[in-house]
Short mmCIF file of C-alpha atoms in Angstrom, two decimals:
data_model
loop_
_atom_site.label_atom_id
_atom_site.label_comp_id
_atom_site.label_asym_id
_atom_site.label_seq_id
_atom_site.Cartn_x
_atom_site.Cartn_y
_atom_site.Cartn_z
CA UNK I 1 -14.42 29.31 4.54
CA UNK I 2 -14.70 26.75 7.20
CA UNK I 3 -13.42 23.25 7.00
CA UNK I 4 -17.04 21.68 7.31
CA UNK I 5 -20.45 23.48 9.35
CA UNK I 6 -22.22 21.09 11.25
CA UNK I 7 -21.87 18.08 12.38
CA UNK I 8 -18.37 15.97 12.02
CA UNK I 9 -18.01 12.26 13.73
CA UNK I 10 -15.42 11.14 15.17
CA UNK I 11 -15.87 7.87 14.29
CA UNK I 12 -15.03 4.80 15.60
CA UNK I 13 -12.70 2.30 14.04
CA UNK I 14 -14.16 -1.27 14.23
CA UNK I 15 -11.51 -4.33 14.93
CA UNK I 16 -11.99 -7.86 14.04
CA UNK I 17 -11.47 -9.57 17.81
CA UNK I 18 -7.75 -10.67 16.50
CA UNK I 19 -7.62 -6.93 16.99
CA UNK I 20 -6.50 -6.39 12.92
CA UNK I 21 -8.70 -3.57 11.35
CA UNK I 22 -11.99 -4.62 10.00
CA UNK I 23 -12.51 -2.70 7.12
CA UNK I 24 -15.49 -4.04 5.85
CA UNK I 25 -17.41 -2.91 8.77
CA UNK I 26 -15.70 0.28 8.57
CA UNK I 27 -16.53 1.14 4.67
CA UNK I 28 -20.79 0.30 6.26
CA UNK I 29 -19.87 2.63 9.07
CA UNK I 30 -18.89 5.48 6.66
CA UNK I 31 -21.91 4.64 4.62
CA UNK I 32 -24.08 5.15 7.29
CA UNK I 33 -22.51 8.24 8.10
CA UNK I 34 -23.45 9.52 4.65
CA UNK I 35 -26.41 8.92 4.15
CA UNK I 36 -27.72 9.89 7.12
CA UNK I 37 -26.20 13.59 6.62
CA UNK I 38 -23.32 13.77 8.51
CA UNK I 39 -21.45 17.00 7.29
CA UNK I 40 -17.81 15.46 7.65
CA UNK I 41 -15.82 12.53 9.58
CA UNK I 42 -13.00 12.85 11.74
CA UNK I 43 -10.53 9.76 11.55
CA UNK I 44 -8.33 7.90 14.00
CA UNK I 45 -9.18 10.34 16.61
CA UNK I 46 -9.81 9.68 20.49
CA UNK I 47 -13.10 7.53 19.40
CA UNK I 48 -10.90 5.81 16.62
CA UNK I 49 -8.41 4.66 19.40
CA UNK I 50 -5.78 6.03 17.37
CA UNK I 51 -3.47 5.93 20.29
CA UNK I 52 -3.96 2.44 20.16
CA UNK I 53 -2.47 1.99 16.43
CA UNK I 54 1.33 1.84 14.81
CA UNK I 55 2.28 4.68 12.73
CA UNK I 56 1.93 2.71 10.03
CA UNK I 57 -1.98 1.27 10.65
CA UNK I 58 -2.67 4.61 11.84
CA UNK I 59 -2.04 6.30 8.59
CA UNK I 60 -3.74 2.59 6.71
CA UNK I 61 -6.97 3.41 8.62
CA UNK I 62 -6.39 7.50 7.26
CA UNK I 63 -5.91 6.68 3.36
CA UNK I 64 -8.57 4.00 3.59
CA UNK I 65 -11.12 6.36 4.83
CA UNK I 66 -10.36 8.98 2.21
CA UNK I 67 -10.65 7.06 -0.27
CA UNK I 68 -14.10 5.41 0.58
CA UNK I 69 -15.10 8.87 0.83
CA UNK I 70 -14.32 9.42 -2.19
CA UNK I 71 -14.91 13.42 -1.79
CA UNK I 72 -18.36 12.92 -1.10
CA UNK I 73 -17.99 14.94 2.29
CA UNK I 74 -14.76 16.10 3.90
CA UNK I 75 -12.46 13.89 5.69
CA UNK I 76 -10.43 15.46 8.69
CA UNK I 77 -7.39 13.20 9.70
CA UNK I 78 -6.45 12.99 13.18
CA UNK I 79 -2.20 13.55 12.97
CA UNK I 80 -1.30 15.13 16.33
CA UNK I 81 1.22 13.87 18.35
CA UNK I 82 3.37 14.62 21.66
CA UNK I 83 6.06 14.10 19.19
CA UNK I 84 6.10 17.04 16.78
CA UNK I 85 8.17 15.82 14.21
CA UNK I 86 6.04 12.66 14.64
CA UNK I 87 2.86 15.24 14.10
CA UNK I 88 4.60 16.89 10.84
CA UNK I 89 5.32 13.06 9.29
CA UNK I 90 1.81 12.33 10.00
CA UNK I 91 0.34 15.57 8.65
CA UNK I 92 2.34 15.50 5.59
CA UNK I 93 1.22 11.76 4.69
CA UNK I 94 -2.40 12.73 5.31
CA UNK I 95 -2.15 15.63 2.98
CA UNK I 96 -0.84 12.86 0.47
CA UNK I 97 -3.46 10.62 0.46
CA UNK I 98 -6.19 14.07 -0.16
CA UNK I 99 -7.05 14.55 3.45
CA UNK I 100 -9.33 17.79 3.65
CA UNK I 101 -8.01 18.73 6.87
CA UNK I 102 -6.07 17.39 9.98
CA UNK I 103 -7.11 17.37 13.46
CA UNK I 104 -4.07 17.93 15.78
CA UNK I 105 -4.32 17.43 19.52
CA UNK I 106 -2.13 19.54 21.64
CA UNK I 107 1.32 17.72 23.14
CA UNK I 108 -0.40 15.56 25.34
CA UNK I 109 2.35 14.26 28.66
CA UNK I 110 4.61 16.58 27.89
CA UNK I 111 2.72 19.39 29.41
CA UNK I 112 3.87 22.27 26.89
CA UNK I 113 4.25 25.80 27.76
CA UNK I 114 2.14 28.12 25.74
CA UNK I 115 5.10 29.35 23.67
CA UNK I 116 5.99 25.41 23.05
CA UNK I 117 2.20 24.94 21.60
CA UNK I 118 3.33 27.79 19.70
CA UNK I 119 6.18 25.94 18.34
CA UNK I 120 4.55 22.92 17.89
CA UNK I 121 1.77 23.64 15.95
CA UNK I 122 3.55 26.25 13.63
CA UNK I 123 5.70 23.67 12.62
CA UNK I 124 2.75 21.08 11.56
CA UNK I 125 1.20 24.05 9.65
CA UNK I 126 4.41 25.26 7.93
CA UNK I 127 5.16 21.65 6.75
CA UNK I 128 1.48 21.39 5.02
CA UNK I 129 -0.88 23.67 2.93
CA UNK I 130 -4.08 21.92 4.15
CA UNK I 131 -6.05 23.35 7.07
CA UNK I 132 -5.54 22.50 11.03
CA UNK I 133 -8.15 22.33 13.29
CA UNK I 134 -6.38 22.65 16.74
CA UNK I 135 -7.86 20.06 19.73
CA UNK I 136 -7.63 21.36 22.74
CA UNK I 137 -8.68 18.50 25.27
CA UNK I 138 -7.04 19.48 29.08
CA UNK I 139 -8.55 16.68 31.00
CA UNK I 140 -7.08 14.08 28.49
CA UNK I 141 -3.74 15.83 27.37
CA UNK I 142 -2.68 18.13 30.36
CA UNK I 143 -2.47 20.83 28.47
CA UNK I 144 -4.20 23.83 27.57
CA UNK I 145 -4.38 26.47 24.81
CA UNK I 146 -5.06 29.66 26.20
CA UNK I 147 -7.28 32.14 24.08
CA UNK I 148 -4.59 34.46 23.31
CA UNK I 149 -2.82 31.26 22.39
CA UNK I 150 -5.01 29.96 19.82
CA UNK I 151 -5.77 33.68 18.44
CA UNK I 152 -2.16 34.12 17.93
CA UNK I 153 -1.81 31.13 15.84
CA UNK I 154 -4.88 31.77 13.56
CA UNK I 155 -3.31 35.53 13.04
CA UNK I 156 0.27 34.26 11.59
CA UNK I 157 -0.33 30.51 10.38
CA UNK I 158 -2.83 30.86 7.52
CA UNK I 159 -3.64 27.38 7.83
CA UNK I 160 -4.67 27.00 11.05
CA UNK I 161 -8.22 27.88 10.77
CA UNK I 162 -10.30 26.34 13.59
CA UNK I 163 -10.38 24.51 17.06
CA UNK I 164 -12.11 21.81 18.54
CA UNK I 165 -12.86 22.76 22.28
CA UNK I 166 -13.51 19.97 24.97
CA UNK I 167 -12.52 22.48 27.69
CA UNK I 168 -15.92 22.59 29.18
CA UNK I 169 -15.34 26.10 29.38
CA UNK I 170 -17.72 28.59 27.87
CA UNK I 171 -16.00 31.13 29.07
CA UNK I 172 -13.00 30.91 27.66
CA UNK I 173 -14.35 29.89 24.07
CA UNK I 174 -16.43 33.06 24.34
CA UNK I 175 -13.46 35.15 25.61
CA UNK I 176 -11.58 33.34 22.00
CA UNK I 177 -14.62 34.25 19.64
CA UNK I 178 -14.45 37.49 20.90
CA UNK I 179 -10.49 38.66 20.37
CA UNK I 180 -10.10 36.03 17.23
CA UNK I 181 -13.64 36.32 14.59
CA UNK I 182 -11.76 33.92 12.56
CA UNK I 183 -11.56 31.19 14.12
CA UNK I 184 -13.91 28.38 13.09
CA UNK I 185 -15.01 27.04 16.81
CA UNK I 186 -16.03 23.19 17.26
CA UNK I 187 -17.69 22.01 20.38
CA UNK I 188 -15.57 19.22 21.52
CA UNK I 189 -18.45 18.23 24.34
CA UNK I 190 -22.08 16.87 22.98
CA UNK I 191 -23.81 18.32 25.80
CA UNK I 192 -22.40 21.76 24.93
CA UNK I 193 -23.35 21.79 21.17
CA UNK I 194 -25.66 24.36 21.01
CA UNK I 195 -24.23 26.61 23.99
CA UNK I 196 -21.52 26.80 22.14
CA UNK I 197 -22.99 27.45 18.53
CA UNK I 198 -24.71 30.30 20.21
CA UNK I 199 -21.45 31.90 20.82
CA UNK I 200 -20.83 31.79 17.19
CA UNK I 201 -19.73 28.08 16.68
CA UNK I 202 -19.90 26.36 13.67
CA UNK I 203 -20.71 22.96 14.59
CA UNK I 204 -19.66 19.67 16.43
CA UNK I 205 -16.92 17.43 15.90
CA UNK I 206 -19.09 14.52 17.93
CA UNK I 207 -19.10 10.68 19.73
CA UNK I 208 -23.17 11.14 19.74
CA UNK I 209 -23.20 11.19 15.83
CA UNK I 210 -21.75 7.83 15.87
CA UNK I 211 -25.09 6.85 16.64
CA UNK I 212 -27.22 9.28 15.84
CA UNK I 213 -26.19 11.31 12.92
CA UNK I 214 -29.39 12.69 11.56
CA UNK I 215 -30.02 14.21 14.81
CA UNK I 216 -26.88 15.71 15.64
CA UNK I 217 -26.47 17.22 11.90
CA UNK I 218 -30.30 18.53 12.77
CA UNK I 219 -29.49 20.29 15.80
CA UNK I 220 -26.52 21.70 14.36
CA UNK I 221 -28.42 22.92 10.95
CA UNK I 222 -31.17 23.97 13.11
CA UNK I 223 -28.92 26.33 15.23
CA UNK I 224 -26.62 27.05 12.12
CA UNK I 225 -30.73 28.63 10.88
CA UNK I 226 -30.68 30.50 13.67
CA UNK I 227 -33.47 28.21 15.44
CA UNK I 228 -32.11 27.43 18.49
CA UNK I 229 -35.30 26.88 20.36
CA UNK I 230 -35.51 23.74 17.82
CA UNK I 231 -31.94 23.14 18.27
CA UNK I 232 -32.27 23.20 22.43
CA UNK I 233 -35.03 20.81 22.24
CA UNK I 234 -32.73 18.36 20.28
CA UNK I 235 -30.00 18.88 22.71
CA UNK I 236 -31.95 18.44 25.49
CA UNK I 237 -33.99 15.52 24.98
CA UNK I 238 -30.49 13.96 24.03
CA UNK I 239 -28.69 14.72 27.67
CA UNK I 240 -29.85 11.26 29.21
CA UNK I 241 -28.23 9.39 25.74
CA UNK I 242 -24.76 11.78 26.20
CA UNK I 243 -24.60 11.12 29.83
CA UNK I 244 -24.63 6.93 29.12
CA UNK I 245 -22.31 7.61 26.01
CA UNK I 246 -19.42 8.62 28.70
CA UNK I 247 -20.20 6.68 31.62
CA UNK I 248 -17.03 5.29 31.31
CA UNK I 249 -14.20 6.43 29.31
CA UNK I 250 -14.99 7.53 25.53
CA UNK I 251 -14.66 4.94 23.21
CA UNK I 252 -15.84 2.22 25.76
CA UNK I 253 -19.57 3.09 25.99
CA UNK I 254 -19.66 4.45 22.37
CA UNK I 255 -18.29 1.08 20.90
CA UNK I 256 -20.93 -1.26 22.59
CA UNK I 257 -23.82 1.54 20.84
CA UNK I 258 -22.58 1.08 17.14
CA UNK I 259 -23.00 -2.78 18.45
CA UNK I 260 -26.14 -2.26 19.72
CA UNK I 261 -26.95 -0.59 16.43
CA UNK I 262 -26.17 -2.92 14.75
CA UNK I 263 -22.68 -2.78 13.45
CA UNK I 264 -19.69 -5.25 14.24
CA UNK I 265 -17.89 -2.39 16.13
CA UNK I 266 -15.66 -5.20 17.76
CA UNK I 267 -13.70 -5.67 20.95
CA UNK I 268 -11.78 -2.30 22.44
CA UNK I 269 -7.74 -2.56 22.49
CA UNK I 270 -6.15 -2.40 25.81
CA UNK I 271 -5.55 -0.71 28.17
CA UNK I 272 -9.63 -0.07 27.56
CA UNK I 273 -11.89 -3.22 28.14
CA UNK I 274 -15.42 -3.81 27.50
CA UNK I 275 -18.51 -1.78 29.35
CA UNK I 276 -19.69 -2.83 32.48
CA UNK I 277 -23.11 -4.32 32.41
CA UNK I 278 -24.66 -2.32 34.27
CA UNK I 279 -23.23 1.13 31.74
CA UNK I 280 -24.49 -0.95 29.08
CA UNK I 281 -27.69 -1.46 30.68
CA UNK I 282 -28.15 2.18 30.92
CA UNK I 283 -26.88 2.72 27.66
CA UNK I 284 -29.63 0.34 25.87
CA UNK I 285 -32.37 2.02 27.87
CA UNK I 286 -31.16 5.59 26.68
CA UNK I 287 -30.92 4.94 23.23
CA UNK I 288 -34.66 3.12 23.56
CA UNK I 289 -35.53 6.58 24.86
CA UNK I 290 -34.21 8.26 22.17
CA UNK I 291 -35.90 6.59 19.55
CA UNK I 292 -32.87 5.06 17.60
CA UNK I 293 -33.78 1.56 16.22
CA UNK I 294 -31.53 -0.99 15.64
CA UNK I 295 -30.28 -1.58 11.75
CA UNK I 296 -31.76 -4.65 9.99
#
């Protein structure tokens, strides 16, 4: 059974502008998520800047958000690492605190081999009993898992059950659904959502959601029905909104929407800095289009 259908967020992690957690905001931002029908959230991923974060506040930021939760939907913690020992301490620790599932990111600047992603990610899954959805994110990591790859490790790691794909390339994730039926695809890419679900995804682990959860879980219940002429329209009319989201590197644009939603998102932690005006411009004017109204 998969981890979650649908549509997971990768949501963002709001900082006071000290740059400390702020964890009130955060507990409205997971409230928000849940009530408008998000299917699951992803935490202290790329959108949570948890490259950004100690070990320690890292795994904070993790127990917090499971706990909030509170079960009500499941709760995938980001753990990967180009470190894998510092992958298995984080894994283990998020299985702890009643994680759901981890999201691990390939061995990004070391530029592993495909028998080292092997190596790697067999050793998260043999030090936990709680699923692994693989990431597989070239253009930020420098690496890539290779169908055959990915099929091997769903054949012989039991655990390892899915695979977030920001490859941009529908080929290859149709080439993987078709020598591996059990692996649980995710569409790492918005603007590929329901190309991707009509290969026989499941759903979206997604920076739009942050902003517009009810209609990303729509579109992906809508294709999930088998209406993808619903589904298309959705993703369509949603392209000009995506495009603003990552006019400049994800979280930058994404942070300034929760803000413009209405949320203290914060200030962004270096190296990223704040949105240009004219992005944010843009952005505004996309989610006007859209039809998402700012939070009382």
């Amino acid at each position: 059974m998969a981890v979650f259908k649908g549509s997971g967020v990768a949501i963002a992690t709001p900082f006071y502008e000290d740059g400390s957690v702020n964890y009130e905001e955060f507990d409205r931002l997971i409230e928000f998520q849940i009530a408008e029908g998000t299917d699951a959230i992803i935490v202290c991923g790329t959108t949570g800047e948890a490259a950004t974060m100690s070990e320690e506040e890292h795994m904070q930021v993790v127990k917090h958000c499971i706990d909030k939760v509170a079960h009500r939907i499941p709760v995938i913690a980001g753990t990967g690492s180009n470190c894998t020992m510092t992958a298995v301490n984080l894994s283990k620790e998020a299985e702890s605190y009643g994680a759901d599932a981890l999201l691990c990111v390939t061995p990004y600047y070391n530029k592993a081999t495909q028998e080292g992603l092997i190596a790697h990610f067999s050793a998260i899954a043999d030090a936990v009993s709680i699923p692994i959805i693989m990431y597989n994110v070239p253009s930020r990591t420098g690496c890539n898992i290779q169908p055959a790859t990915a099929a091997y490790l769903v054949e012989h790691k039991k655990n390892i059950v899915g695979i977030k794909d920001a490859t941009g390339n529908l080929a290859a994730a149709a080439e993987l659904m078709h020598i591996c039926s059990d692996i649980d695809v995710y569409s790492g890419n918005d603007e590929e959502v329901v190309p991707l679900m009509s290969l026989g995804g499941v759903g979206v682990i997604s920076v739009l959601a942050n902003i517009a959860p009810r209609q990303t879980h729509e579109m992906c219940a809508l294709a999930l029905a088998g209406d993808f002429a619903g589904a298309r329209k959705i993703q369509l009319d949603a392209v000009p909104l995506i495009k603003a989201l990552f006019s400049e590197v994800n979280p930058i644009p994404v942070k300034q929407a929760i803000t413009n939603l209405g949320f203290n998102a914060g200030p962004l932690r270096l190296p990223l800095t704040k949105i240009s005006d004219e992005h944010a411009a843009q952005l505004q004017k996309a989610m006007d289009d859209f039809g998402i109204k700012k939070i009382s």
